[in-house]
């Protein structure tokens, strides 16, 4: 069977039956957390600890999602604090 140029993703989606329900749930959860983090960074730059307290999330989850946002270019590393211990994170503008 020959596939038309640019139709590979559509072909695979039809052949495989689309994304699994678990993958869709994970994406919804990531998007919910992403929105919360981006909203929190609208008003001020935050450290991981500050973000965890503001969002009431464990710091390890904050780090995971925050570094994903850095990877995809939505958030950048800001300044380091006076004690040279923690970086702040801010929205990429």
PDB file of C-alpha atoms in Angstrom:
ATOM      1  CA  UNK A   1       0.000   0.000   0.000  1.00  0.00           C
ATOM      2  CA  UNK A   2       1.393   3.384  -0.966  1.00  0.00           C
ATOM      3  CA  UNK A   3       0.934   6.284   1.426  1.00  0.00           C
ATOM      4  CA  UNK A   4       0.423   9.814   0.145  1.00  0.00           C
ATOM      5  CA  UNK A   5       3.088  12.328   1.057  1.00  0.00           C
ATOM      6  CA  UNK A   6       2.270  14.054   4.368  1.00  0.00           C
ATOM      7  CA  UNK A   7      -0.354  11.473   5.326  1.00  0.00           C
ATOM      8  CA  UNK A   8       1.858   9.239   7.507  1.00  0.00           C
ATOM      9  CA  UNK A   9       0.526  10.481  10.854  1.00  0.00           C
ATOM     10  CA  UNK A  10      -3.074  10.133   9.701  1.00  0.00           C
ATOM     11  CA  UNK A  11      -2.383   6.629   8.380  1.00  0.00           C
ATOM     12  CA  UNK A  12      -0.749   5.523  11.642  1.00  0.00           C
ATOM     13  CA  UNK A  13      -3.531   7.071  13.727  1.00  0.00           C
ATOM     14  CA  UNK A  14      -6.129   5.156  11.718  1.00  0.00           C
ATOM     15  CA  UNK A  15      -4.104   1.922  11.756  1.00  0.00           C
ATOM     16  CA  UNK A  16      -3.295   2.024  15.481  1.00  0.00           C
ATOM     17  CA  UNK A  17      -6.688   3.301  16.596  1.00  0.00           C
ATOM     18  CA  UNK A  18      -5.497   6.643  17.956  1.00  0.00           C
ATOM     19  CA  UNK A  19      -3.918   7.509  21.283  1.00  0.00           C
ATOM     20  CA  UNK A  20      -4.601   5.359  24.328  1.00  0.00           C
ATOM     21  CA  UNK A  21      -6.959   6.693  27.007  1.00  0.00           C
ATOM     22  CA  UNK A  22      -4.018   6.748  29.454  1.00  0.00           C
ATOM     23  CA  UNK A  23      -1.983   8.939  27.086  1.00  0.00           C
ATOM     24  CA  UNK A  24      -4.928  11.324  26.687  1.00  0.00           C
ATOM     25  CA  UNK A  25      -5.389  11.513  30.481  1.00  0.00           C
ATOM     26  CA  UNK A  26      -1.667  12.222  30.952  1.00  0.00           C
ATOM     27  CA  UNK A  27      -1.829  15.009  28.378  1.00  0.00           C
ATOM     28  CA  UNK A  28      -4.850  16.582  30.086  1.00  0.00           C
ATOM     29  CA  UNK A  29      -3.064  16.477  33.449  1.00  0.00           C
ATOM     30  CA  UNK A  30       0.115  17.983  31.980  1.00  0.00           C
ATOM     31  CA  UNK A  31      -1.862  20.781  30.327  1.00  0.00           C
ATOM     32  CA  UNK A  32      -3.691  21.525  33.600  1.00  0.00           C
ATOM     33  CA  UNK A  33      -0.422  21.774  35.537  1.00  0.00           C
ATOM     34  CA  UNK A  34       1.235  23.757  32.741  1.00  0.00           C
ATOM     35  CA  UNK A  35      -1.557  26.335  32.886  1.00  0.00           C
ATOM     36  CA  UNK A  36      -1.244  26.619  36.681  1.00  0.00           C
ATOM     37  CA  UNK A  37       2.516  27.130  36.462  1.00  0.00           C
ATOM     38  CA  UNK A  38       2.341  29.673  33.667  1.00  0.00           C
ATOM     39  CA  UNK A  39      -0.380  31.585  35.535  1.00  0.00           C
ATOM     40  CA  UNK A  40       1.748  31.598  38.703  1.00  0.00           C
ATOM     41  CA  UNK A  41       4.714  32.999  36.764  1.00  0.00           C
ATOM     42  CA  UNK A  42       2.619  35.821  35.254  1.00  0.00           C
ATOM     43  CA  UNK A  43       2.996  38.001  38.338  1.00  0.00           C
ATOM     44  CA  UNK A  44       6.469  37.146  39.633  1.00  0.00           C
ATOM     45  CA  UNK A  45       9.557  35.019  39.131  1.00  0.00           C
ATOM     46  CA  UNK A  46       9.519  31.973  41.402  1.00  0.00           C
ATOM     47  CA  UNK A  47      11.946  29.393  42.746  1.00  0.00           C
ATOM     48  CA  UNK A  48      11.021  25.711  42.763  1.00  0.00           C
ATOM     49  CA  UNK A  49      10.201  25.888  46.469  1.00  0.00           C
ATOM     50  CA  UNK A  50       8.025  28.991  46.036  1.00  0.00           C
ATOM     51  CA  UNK A  51       6.190  27.371  43.111  1.00  0.00           C
ATOM     52  CA  UNK A  52       5.600  24.168  45.116  1.00  0.00           C
ATOM     53  CA  UNK A  53       4.089  26.162  47.974  1.00  0.00           C
ATOM     54  CA  UNK A  54       1.988  28.327  45.664  1.00  0.00           C
ATOM     55  CA  UNK A  55       0.590  25.330  43.743  1.00  0.00           C
ATOM     56  CA  UNK A  56       0.488  22.978  46.745  1.00  0.00           C
ATOM     57  CA  UNK A  57       2.532  20.348  44.873  1.00  0.00           C
ATOM     58  CA  UNK A  58       5.520  18.209  45.869  1.00  0.00           C
ATOM     59  CA  UNK A  59       8.820  19.760  44.782  1.00  0.00           C
ATOM     60  CA  UNK A  60       9.818  16.739  42.696  1.00  0.00           C
ATOM     61  CA  UNK A  61       6.662  17.140  40.569  1.00  0.00           C
ATOM     62  CA  UNK A  62       7.281  20.876  40.246  1.00  0.00           C
ATOM     63  CA  UNK A  63      10.840  20.225  39.042  1.00  0.00           C
ATOM     64  CA  UNK A  64       9.661  17.678  36.474  1.00  0.00           C
ATOM     65  CA  UNK A  65       6.970  19.919  34.995  1.00  0.00           C
ATOM     66  CA  UNK A  66       9.018  23.108  35.276  1.00  0.00           C
ATOM     67  CA  UNK A  67      11.965  21.607  33.416  1.00  0.00           C
ATOM     68  CA  UNK A  68       9.560  20.354  30.750  1.00  0.00           C
ATOM     69  CA  UNK A  69       8.400  23.953  30.305  1.00  0.00           C
ATOM     70  CA  UNK A  70      12.039  25.065  30.080  1.00  0.00           C
ATOM     71  CA  UNK A  71      12.742  22.353  27.498  1.00  0.00           C
ATOM     72  CA  UNK A  72       9.846  23.512  25.321  1.00  0.00           C
ATOM     73  CA  UNK A  73      10.856  27.172  25.583  1.00  0.00           C
ATOM     74  CA  UNK A  74       7.940  28.503  27.633  1.00  0.00           C
ATOM     75  CA  UNK A  75       9.970  29.242  30.785  1.00  0.00           C
ATOM     76  CA  UNK A  76      13.581  30.362  31.250  1.00  0.00           C
ATOM     77  CA  UNK A  77      15.976  30.387  34.162  1.00  0.00           C
ATOM     78  CA  UNK A  78      16.119  33.755  35.873  1.00  0.00           C
ATOM     79  CA  UNK A  79      18.451  35.151  38.493  1.00  0.00           C
ATOM     80  CA  UNK A  80      20.117  33.274  41.334  1.00  0.00           C
ATOM     81  CA  UNK A  81      19.228  34.345  44.876  1.00  0.00           C
ATOM     82  CA  UNK A  82      21.511  36.321  47.215  1.00  0.00           C
ATOM     83  CA  UNK A  83      22.784  33.151  48.907  1.00  0.00           C
ATOM     84  CA  UNK A  84      23.723  31.569  45.537  1.00  0.00           C
ATOM     85  CA  UNK A  85      21.444  28.634  46.284  1.00  0.00           C
ATOM     86  CA  UNK A  86      18.286  28.800  44.174  1.00  0.00           C
ATOM     87  CA  UNK A  87      17.457  29.979  40.683  1.00  0.00           C
ATOM     88  CA  UNK A  88      14.221  31.706  39.904  1.00  0.00           C
ATOM     89  CA  UNK A  89      12.213  30.804  36.838  1.00  0.00           C
ATOM     90  CA  UNK A  90      10.285  33.236  34.678  1.00  0.00           C
ATOM     91  CA  UNK A  91       8.145  33.296  31.574  1.00  0.00           C
ATOM     92  CA  UNK A  92       9.993  33.610  28.311  1.00  0.00           C
ATOM     93  CA  UNK A  93       8.953  36.898  26.777  1.00  0.00           C
TER      94      UNK A  93
END
